[in-house]
Short mmCIF file of C-alpha atoms and ligand atoms in Angstrom, two decimals:
data_model
loop_
_atom_site.label_atom_id
_atom_site.label_comp_id
_atom_site.label_asym_id
_atom_site.label_seq_id
_atom_site.Cartn_x
_atom_site.Cartn_y
_atom_site.Cartn_z
CA MET A 27 -24.81 -16.76 -32.38
CA ASN A 28 -25.28 -18.95 -29.33
CA CYS A 29 -24.20 -18.22 -25.74
CA GLU A 30 -20.92 -20.10 -26.03
CA GLU A 31 -19.92 -18.21 -29.16
CA PHE A 32 -20.98 -15.01 -27.51
CA GLU A 33 -18.78 -15.62 -24.51
CA ARG A 34 -15.80 -16.61 -26.65
CA GLU A 35 -16.07 -13.45 -28.71
CA PHE A 36 -16.72 -11.29 -25.66
CA ALA A 37 -13.63 -12.70 -23.91
CA ASN A 38 -11.55 -11.82 -26.97
CA LEU A 39 -12.47 -8.11 -27.00
CA GLU A 40 -9.62 -5.68 -26.45
CA HIS A 41 -11.95 -3.19 -24.78
CA LEU A 42 -15.45 -3.68 -23.48
CA SER A 43 -16.60 -0.86 -25.73
CA ASP A 44 -15.50 -2.79 -28.85
CA ASP A 45 -18.87 -4.58 -28.80
CA SER A 46 -19.85 -5.89 -32.27
CA ALA A 47 -23.33 -5.84 -33.81
CA ALA A 48 -23.54 -9.62 -33.46
CA LEU A 49 -22.71 -9.43 -29.77
CA GLU A 50 -25.23 -6.70 -29.27
CA ALA A 51 -27.93 -8.63 -31.07
CA HIS A 52 -27.37 -11.72 -28.92
CA ARG A 53 -27.33 -9.67 -25.77
CA ALA A 54 -30.62 -8.05 -26.65
CA SER A 55 -32.32 -11.45 -26.74
CA CYS A 56 -30.42 -13.28 -23.97
CA ARG A 57 -30.81 -12.28 -20.34
CA SER A 58 -27.98 -14.50 -19.21
CA CYS A 59 -25.39 -12.96 -21.53
CA ALA A 60 -26.75 -9.46 -20.91
CA GLY A 61 -26.26 -10.08 -17.19
CA LEU A 62 -22.72 -11.27 -17.77
CA VAL A 63 -21.81 -8.15 -19.70
CA SER A 64 -23.42 -5.82 -17.20
CA ASP A 65 -21.59 -7.55 -14.33
CA VAL A 66 -18.23 -7.35 -16.08
CA LYS A 67 -18.85 -3.68 -16.76
CA PHE A 68 -19.75 -3.16 -13.12
CA ILE A 69 -16.67 -5.01 -11.88
CA THR A 70 -14.27 -3.17 -14.18
CA ALA A 71 -15.79 0.22 -13.39
CA GLU A 72 -15.39 -0.45 -9.67
CA ALA A 73 -11.88 -1.79 -10.15
CA ARG A 74 -10.72 1.35 -11.94
CA GLN A 75 -11.93 3.45 -9.05
CA MET A 76 -10.23 1.41 -6.36
CA THR A 77 -8.18 3.81 -4.35
CA SER A 78 -5.18 3.02 -2.27
CA SER A 79 -6.53 3.05 1.24
CA SER A 80 -3.85 1.01 2.92
CA GLU A 81 -0.34 2.17 3.46
CA PRO A 82 2.92 0.48 4.38
CA SER A 83 4.07 0.52 8.00
CA GLY A 84 6.57 3.10 9.19
CA ARG A 85 9.24 0.41 9.14
CA VAL A 86 9.44 0.63 5.33
CA TRP A 87 10.47 4.26 5.31
CA ARG A 88 12.94 3.71 8.15
CA GLN A 89 14.63 0.93 6.18
CA ILE A 90 14.71 3.04 3.02
CA HIS A 91 16.11 5.97 4.95
CA SER A 92 18.79 3.88 6.57
CA GLU A 93 19.77 2.31 3.22
CA LEU A 94 19.93 5.74 1.59
CA GLN A 95 22.13 6.94 4.40
CA LYS A 96 24.40 3.92 4.19
CA SER A 97 24.86 4.33 0.47
CA GLY A 98 25.55 8.05 0.87
CA LEU A 99 22.53 9.22 -1.12
CA ILE A 100 21.35 11.24 1.86
CA LYS A 101 23.94 13.86 2.57
CA GLU A 102 22.66 15.36 5.79
CA PRO A 103 22.21 14.13 9.36
CA ARG A 104 18.83 12.81 10.35
CA GLN A 105 16.76 15.25 12.36
CA THR A 106 15.55 14.33 15.82
CA VAL A 107 12.27 12.56 16.25
CA PHE A 108 10.80 15.30 18.37
CA ALA A 109 11.54 17.91 15.75
CA PRO A 110 10.86 15.86 12.61
CA ALA A 111 12.29 16.98 9.31
CA PRO A 112 9.75 19.22 7.66
CA ALA A 113 8.06 17.06 5.05
CA PHE A 114 8.46 19.90 2.60
CA GLY A 115 12.02 21.14 2.36
CA TRP A 116 10.83 23.94 0.11
CA PHE A 117 8.14 25.13 2.51
CA PRO A 118 10.37 27.97 3.81
CA ARG A 119 10.60 29.28 0.27
CA MET A 120 6.93 30.16 0.39
CA SER A 121 6.26 33.70 1.28
CA MET A 122 7.20 33.58 4.96
CA GLY A 123 4.40 35.91 5.94
CA LEU A 124 1.85 33.63 4.35
CA ALA A 125 3.41 30.54 5.91
CA TYR A 126 3.38 32.01 9.40
CA ALA A 127 -0.18 33.23 8.98
CA ALA A 128 -1.29 29.75 7.91
CA VAL A 129 0.46 28.10 10.86
CA PHE A 130 -1.06 30.62 13.25
CA VAL A 131 -4.58 30.04 11.95
CA ILE A 132 -4.19 26.25 12.14
CA ALA A 133 -2.80 26.51 15.68
CA LEU A 134 -5.73 28.67 16.74
CA GLY A 135 -8.12 26.10 15.32
CA VAL A 136 -6.39 23.26 17.16
CA VAL A 137 -6.46 25.18 20.46
CA TYR A 138 -10.14 25.98 19.97
CA ILE A 139 -11.16 22.42 19.09
CA TYR A 140 -9.12 21.09 21.98
CA SER A 141 -10.78 23.52 24.40
CA ILE A 142 -14.15 22.11 23.33
CA LEU A 143 -13.24 18.44 23.30
CA ALA A 144 -10.73 18.03 26.12
CA PRO A 145 -12.23 16.04 28.99
CA ARG A 146 -11.70 17.69 32.33
CA VAL A 147 -10.48 14.68 34.29
CA ALA A 148 -7.49 13.57 36.32
CA THR A 149 -4.29 12.91 34.41
CA PRO A 150 -3.00 9.34 34.44
CA ALA A 151 0.56 8.40 35.32
CA LEU A 152 2.93 8.02 32.38
CA PRO A 153 3.85 4.48 31.33
CA GLN A 154 7.49 3.54 31.49
CA PRO A 155 9.48 3.54 28.24
CA PRO A 156 10.59 0.20 26.80
CA ASN A 157 14.07 -0.59 28.02
CA PRO A 158 15.63 -3.48 26.14
CA PRO A 159 19.36 -4.23 26.52
CA PHE A 160 20.57 -2.15 23.56
CA ALA A 161 24.12 -1.87 24.88
CA GLN A 162 24.65 -5.64 24.92
CA VAL A 163 23.54 -5.97 21.32
CA PHE A 164 25.48 -2.92 20.11
CA GLU A 165 28.70 -4.61 21.18
CA LYS A 166 28.08 -7.41 18.74
CA ILE A 167 27.45 -5.50 15.52
CA PRO A 168 30.00 -3.99 13.13
CA PRO A 169 31.04 -0.42 14.06
CA GLN A 170 29.73 1.20 10.83
CA GLN A 171 26.25 -0.15 11.47
CA ARG A 172 26.49 0.43 15.17
CA SER A 173 26.87 4.18 14.82
CA THR A 174 23.60 4.47 12.84
CA TYR A 175 21.70 2.60 15.52
CA VAL A 176 23.42 4.45 18.36
CA ASN A 177 22.57 7.81 16.78
CA HIS A 178 18.99 6.79 16.26
CA LEU A 179 18.66 5.48 19.81
CA ASN A 180 20.17 8.67 21.24
CA GLN A 181 17.70 10.75 19.27
CA VAL A 182 14.74 8.67 20.41
CA ASP A 183 15.92 8.81 24.04
CA ALA A 184 16.42 12.56 23.81
CA SER A 185 12.88 12.91 22.43
CA ILE A 186 11.49 10.81 25.27
CA GLU A 187 13.25 13.01 27.83
CA GLN A 188 12.03 16.21 26.13
CA LEU A 189 8.47 14.93 26.00
CA LYS A 190 8.50 13.77 29.60
CA ALA A 191 9.74 17.19 30.69
CA PHE A 192 7.07 18.85 28.60
CA LEU A 193 4.39 16.58 30.04
CA ALA A 194 5.56 17.30 33.57
CA ALA A 195 4.80 20.96 32.88
CA HIS A 196 1.62 20.31 30.82
CA PRO A 197 0.25 17.04 32.20
CA GLU A 198 -3.04 17.22 30.34
CA ASP A 199 -1.64 17.77 26.88
CA PRO A 200 -3.02 14.86 24.81
CA PHE A 201 -0.86 15.62 21.80
CA ALA A 202 2.34 15.32 23.78
CA ARG A 203 1.13 12.07 25.36
CA GLN A 204 0.45 10.65 21.92
CA GLU A 205 3.82 11.84 20.73
CA LEU A 206 5.46 10.16 23.72
CA PHE A 207 3.65 6.94 22.94
CA THR A 208 4.89 7.19 19.36
CA THR A 209 8.49 7.62 20.49
CA TYR A 210 8.10 4.54 22.72
CA GLN A 211 6.95 2.64 19.69
CA GLN A 212 9.89 3.97 17.71
CA LYS A 213 12.22 2.72 20.38
CA SER A 214 10.57 -0.70 20.36
CA ARG A 215 10.78 -0.86 16.59
CA LEU A 216 14.41 0.15 16.63
CA TRP A 217 15.00 -2.81 18.91
CA GLU A 218 12.96 -5.10 16.68
CA ASP A 219 14.95 -4.01 13.65
CA LEU A 220 18.16 -4.52 15.49
CA VAL A 221 17.21 -8.03 16.55
CA ARG A 222 15.69 -8.88 13.20
CA TRP A 223 18.60 -7.81 11.03
CA HIS A 224 21.30 -9.14 13.29
CA ASP A 225 20.75 -12.73 14.13
CA PHE A 226 21.95 -13.13 17.70
CA SER A 227 21.53 -16.60 19.00
CA GLU A 228 21.45 -15.55 22.64
CA SER A 229 19.57 -12.31 22.12
CA THR A 230 16.60 -11.59 24.28
CA ALA A 231 13.10 -11.35 22.92
CA PRO A 232 12.04 -7.90 21.66
CA PRO A 233 10.19 -5.88 24.27
CA ALA A 234 6.46 -5.60 24.20
CA ILE A 235 5.18 -2.32 22.84
CA PRO A 236 3.09 -0.58 25.52
CA GLU A 237 -0.56 -1.27 24.74
CA ALA A 238 -1.58 2.36 24.77
CA ILE A 239 -1.34 5.42 26.88
CA PRO A 240 -3.95 4.80 29.59
CA ALA A 241 -7.20 6.57 28.85
CA SER A 242 -7.41 9.90 30.60
CA SER A 243 -10.34 8.68 32.71
CA GLN A 244 -8.10 6.35 34.68
CA PRO A 245 -6.83 7.60 38.06
CA MET B 26 -1.35 1.77 -20.09
CA ASN B 27 -3.71 4.70 -19.85
CA PRO B 28 -2.49 6.64 -16.87
CA SER B 29 -4.63 9.44 -15.60
CA PRO B 30 -3.42 12.70 -17.12
CA GLU B 31 -0.28 13.80 -15.32
CA VAL B 32 -0.46 17.34 -14.13
CA PRO B 33 3.04 18.82 -14.15
CA ASP B 34 3.92 19.01 -10.49
CA SER B 35 6.49 21.67 -9.75
CA ARG B 36 6.82 20.62 -6.13
CA GLU B 37 7.63 17.09 -7.21
CA ALA B 38 10.16 18.33 -9.77
CA ASN B 39 11.67 20.45 -7.03
CA ALA B 40 11.80 17.46 -4.70
CA ILE B 41 13.53 15.36 -7.35
CA GLU B 42 16.21 18.01 -7.77
CA GLU B 43 16.64 18.30 -4.00
CA ALA B 44 16.82 14.51 -3.66
CA LYS B 45 19.61 14.42 -6.26
CA LYS B 46 21.53 16.75 -3.95
CA GLY B 47 20.95 14.42 -1.01
CA SER B 48 18.06 16.01 0.86
CA ALA B 49 16.41 13.51 3.22
CA ALA B 50 13.26 15.64 3.34
CA ALA B 51 12.97 15.51 -0.45
CA PHE B 52 13.30 11.71 -0.49
CA GLU B 53 10.70 11.54 2.24
CA TYR B 54 8.34 13.80 0.29
CA LEU B 55 8.60 11.55 -2.78
CA TYR B 56 8.07 8.48 -0.66
CA GLU B 57 5.07 9.93 1.16
CA LYS B 58 3.51 11.06 -2.08
CA HIS B 59 3.72 7.71 -3.84
CA LYS B 60 3.84 5.10 -1.07
CA ARG B 61 0.13 4.28 -1.04
CA ARG B 62 -0.13 3.63 -4.74
CA VAL B 63 3.01 1.51 -4.87
CA TYR B 64 2.12 -0.41 -1.74
CA SER B 65 -1.44 -1.13 -2.79
CA LEU B 66 -0.21 -2.31 -6.19
CA CYS B 67 2.20 -4.71 -4.47
CA LEU B 68 -0.37 -5.78 -1.92
CA ARG B 69 -3.08 -6.48 -4.44
CA MET B 70 -0.77 -8.38 -6.72
CA THR B 71 0.90 -10.49 -4.05
CA GLY B 72 -1.92 -10.67 -1.51
CA ASP B 73 0.63 -10.59 1.29
CA THR B 74 1.35 -7.56 3.47
CA ALA B 75 4.90 -8.52 4.44
CA GLU B 76 5.81 -9.21 0.84
CA ALA B 77 4.11 -6.00 -0.29
CA GLU B 78 6.16 -3.97 2.19
CA ASP B 79 9.31 -5.69 1.10
CA LEU B 80 8.59 -4.94 -2.56
CA THR B 81 7.58 -1.35 -1.80
CA GLN B 82 10.90 -0.85 -0.07
CA GLU B 83 12.78 -2.39 -2.99
CA ALA B 84 10.91 -0.30 -5.57
CA PHE B 85 11.64 2.98 -3.81
CA LEU B 86 15.25 2.05 -3.15
CA GLN B 87 15.87 1.17 -6.79
CA MET B 88 14.11 4.34 -7.83
CA PHE B 89 16.08 6.54 -5.45
CA ARG B 90 19.38 4.94 -6.41
CA LYS B 91 18.70 5.89 -10.02
CA ILE B 92 17.33 9.31 -9.25
CA GLY B 93 20.52 10.97 -10.49
CA THR B 94 19.69 9.73 -14.00
CA PHE B 95 16.09 10.94 -13.91
CA ARG B 96 15.71 13.67 -16.51
CA GLY B 97 11.99 14.24 -16.23
CA GLU B 98 11.01 13.21 -19.78
CA SER B 99 8.60 10.68 -18.32
CA ALA B 100 6.56 11.20 -15.19
CA PHE B 101 8.20 10.05 -12.00
CA SER B 102 5.06 8.15 -11.00
CA THR B 103 4.94 6.22 -14.29
CA TRP B 104 8.58 5.26 -13.94
CA LEU B 105 8.11 4.17 -10.32
CA HIS B 106 4.96 2.30 -11.15
CA ARG B 107 6.55 0.36 -13.97
CA LEU B 108 9.47 -0.49 -11.75
CA ALA B 109 7.15 -1.75 -9.00
CA VAL B 110 5.17 -3.88 -11.47
CA ASN B 111 8.38 -5.44 -12.77
CA LEU B 112 9.58 -6.20 -9.27
CA VAL B 113 6.29 -7.84 -8.36
CA LEU B 114 6.26 -9.91 -11.54
CA MET B 115 9.85 -10.96 -10.94
CA ARG B 116 8.94 -12.05 -7.43
CA LEU B 117 5.86 -13.97 -8.59
CA ARG B 118 7.89 -15.61 -11.33
CA LYS B 119 10.56 -16.63 -8.85
CA LYS B 120 7.92 -18.25 -6.70
CA ASN B 121 6.56 -19.97 -9.81
CA VAL B 122 3.08 -18.73 -9.00
CA LEU B 123 2.68 -16.94 -12.25
CA THR B 124 4.10 -19.45 -14.70
CA SER B 125 2.47 -22.48 -13.13
CA SER B 126 -1.00 -20.96 -13.18
CA LEU B 127 -0.50 -19.66 -16.72
CA ASP B 128 0.88 -22.99 -17.95
CA GLU B 129 -2.11 -24.75 -16.51
CA ALA B 130 -4.39 -22.29 -18.19
CA GLN B 131 -2.60 -22.60 -21.53
CA GLY B 132 -3.38 -26.30 -21.73
CA GLN B 133 -6.99 -25.76 -20.88
CA ASP B 134 -9.93 -25.63 -23.12
CA PRO B 135 -11.39 -22.14 -22.86
CA GLY B 136 -14.71 -23.70 -21.94
CA GLU B 137 -13.34 -25.44 -18.87
CA ASN B 138 -13.93 -24.23 -15.35
CA ARG B 139 -17.08 -22.63 -16.57
CA VAL B 140 -19.21 -21.36 -13.75
CA ARG B 141 -22.06 -20.21 -15.93
CA GLU B 142 -24.86 -22.33 -17.14
CA TYR B 143 -25.98 -20.99 -20.46
CA GLY B 144 -29.55 -19.92 -20.64
CA ALA B 145 -29.99 -19.55 -16.89
CA ALA B 146 -30.23 -15.94 -15.77
CA ASP B 147 -27.57 -15.28 -13.13
CA VAL B 148 -27.97 -13.13 -10.08
CA VAL B 149 -26.92 -9.80 -11.48
CA LEU B 150 -24.46 -7.78 -9.42
CA THR B 151 -25.68 -4.45 -8.24
CA GLY B 152 -24.30 -1.39 -6.56
CA ALA B 153 -24.73 -3.33 -3.32
CA VAL B 154 -21.27 -4.81 -3.85
CA ASP B 155 -19.04 -2.39 -2.04
CA ARG B 156 -15.37 -1.68 -2.57
CA VAL B 157 -14.26 -3.80 0.40
CA THR B 158 -16.15 -6.84 -0.87
CA LEU B 159 -14.60 -6.40 -4.29
CA GLU B 160 -11.12 -6.05 -2.78
CA ARG B 161 -11.63 -9.26 -0.81
CA ALA B 162 -12.84 -11.08 -3.88
CA ILE B 163 -9.79 -9.92 -5.83
CA GLU B 164 -7.58 -11.16 -3.00
CA ALA B 165 -9.27 -14.54 -3.23
CA LEU B 166 -8.40 -14.94 -6.93
CA PRO B 167 -5.66 -17.41 -7.87
CA ALA B 168 -2.34 -15.53 -8.25
CA GLY B 169 -2.16 -15.67 -12.06
CA TYR B 170 -5.70 -14.38 -12.50
CA ARG B 171 -5.19 -11.71 -9.88
CA THR B 172 -2.08 -10.43 -11.61
CA ILE B 173 -3.70 -10.06 -15.00
CA PHE B 174 -6.92 -8.63 -13.59
CA HIS B 175 -4.95 -6.12 -11.60
CA LEU B 176 -2.74 -5.08 -14.48
CA HIS B 177 -5.59 -4.75 -16.96
CA ASP B 178 -8.67 -3.71 -15.04
CA VAL B 179 -7.15 -1.81 -12.15
CA GLU B 180 -3.93 -0.39 -13.58
CA GLY B 181 -5.13 -0.03 -17.13
CA TYR B 182 -2.40 -1.86 -19.05
CA GLU B 183 -3.22 -3.15 -22.54
CA HIS B 184 -3.14 -6.88 -23.30
CA LYS B 185 -0.11 -6.36 -25.56
CA GLU B 186 1.80 -4.75 -22.69
CA ILE B 187 0.76 -7.43 -20.24
CA ALA B 188 1.78 -10.17 -22.64
CA GLY B 189 5.20 -8.53 -22.92
CA MET B 190 5.58 -8.13 -19.17
CA ILE B 191 4.49 -11.63 -18.27
CA GLY B 192 5.82 -13.46 -21.27
CA CYS B 193 2.59 -14.94 -22.58
CA SER B 194 0.54 -14.45 -25.74
CA VAL B 195 -2.06 -11.70 -26.15
CA GLY B 196 -4.72 -14.39 -26.52
CA ASN B 197 -3.61 -15.94 -23.27
CA SER B 198 -3.74 -12.61 -21.49
CA LYS B 199 -7.28 -12.07 -22.79
CA SER B 200 -8.52 -15.49 -21.81
CA GLN B 201 -6.93 -15.21 -18.36
CA LEU B 202 -8.57 -11.86 -17.84
CA HIS B 203 -11.94 -13.23 -18.86
CA LYS B 204 -11.55 -16.15 -16.47
CA ALA B 205 -10.49 -13.79 -13.70
CA ARG B 206 -13.57 -11.66 -14.26
CA MET B 207 -15.82 -14.71 -14.31
CA LYS B 208 -14.25 -16.00 -11.12
CA LEU B 209 -14.75 -12.61 -9.49
CA ARG B 210 -18.33 -12.53 -10.61
CA GLU B 211 -18.85 -15.93 -9.09
CA LEU B 212 -17.19 -14.86 -5.82
CA LEU B 213 -19.28 -11.71 -5.66
CA GLN B 214 -22.53 -13.55 -6.34
CA MET B 215 -21.71 -15.90 -3.48
CA ARG B 216 -21.08 -13.06 -1.06
CA PRO B 217 -22.98 -13.13 2.23
CA THR B 218 -26.20 -11.26 1.69
CA GLY B 219 -26.82 -9.44 4.92
CA PRO B 220 -27.87 -10.30 8.46
CA SER B 221 -31.35 -11.64 7.75
CA GLU B 222 -29.99 -14.74 6.05
CA SER B 223 -27.40 -15.51 8.69
CA GLU B 224 -29.98 -15.01 11.42
CA ALA B 225 -32.20 -17.53 9.69
CA GLU B 226 -29.25 -19.95 9.57
CA THR B 227 -28.64 -19.57 13.29
CA GLU B 228 -32.28 -20.14 14.04
CA LYS B 229 -32.26 -23.29 11.91
CA GLU B 230 -29.20 -24.57 13.77
CA GLN B 231 -30.77 -23.96 17.14
CA LYS B 232 -33.84 -26.04 16.31
ZN1 ZN C 310 -26.58 -15.92 -24.31
#
């Protein structure tokens, strides 16, 4: 068997482990073909272990959710952003004592870690929320679709108000600041979706998403 | 396909029943649990994030719309996975990426495009090739090769299944896979080999 025959037969294998005696004999005497086989084995072994590290943006779920709502597959109102729907609807069915104990222990851990890590510095001013002209665009879309957007916007705005009030009382809380930033992003994305899915010739450009909450070291 | 053994998941079964009744949280649980696998499948096969998101959305929507008919004989993940693969293949077919690259390949002599010179010992790949480098190399494969490599070597489909899904012969699927692997090997052997070499290049340029 020469190298060309080897490669043709190797390419025709159903599984790499189906190696024939002839293939093995050639491999034993040919470094080039042995290298080819070992590389293919290496590549396929790595490929099978490739995990899914990347994930789709939050937009995908929002679209799915809104489609499910439109088609009536979801039969309950969406929960507010600030109090997100528990990811596990069956969580309350756990022994409640156990659930509360777990939450308490986690909360203690978070408080402890935060007490170690939190920098003791001045709190920066809050950025302003994005404020695109929703009302103008709402006028131009069909009423059935409008109500979904209006509800969503009201929920996001309510969350922003809640978080601002909370931050006024607890200005150094980094979790609430992050949450506020997230709701700003949600509002910006809501606007982007609105503009993207409804082609308005005279519509304004989507607002810029705030870069980030200023680092706590800023005055 | 040789899926990893499915452990019966009572929480998932519970979520499916809740989703049938219209629970948003249950739909969200199912989405959260499977989104990465579906998205990465779509991303690796299309090589385009926007398209991958679009296909992920479509796969979940189709799945959720049919959830009322799901009886649990087959695993939810297998069903979803198959659906996603079909959607991706449909999309690639529509864009003619798949058929054109397979047609080209069909007319080719299997010895063409050979990157290997017989007799010469190649640089053998080692554990130094990390996952990210491999992912990039897979992304750089022509669409037809990437599809077959992904289906066979990453997802574990058999050639017979792939031939059925794509509409080619088993022999064609095998030869495409071999070419994909050879192309990958070539790409991985050409990978940049660390800072020392690039530093030397810069020095040379400066002189
Ligand atoms: Zn040889």
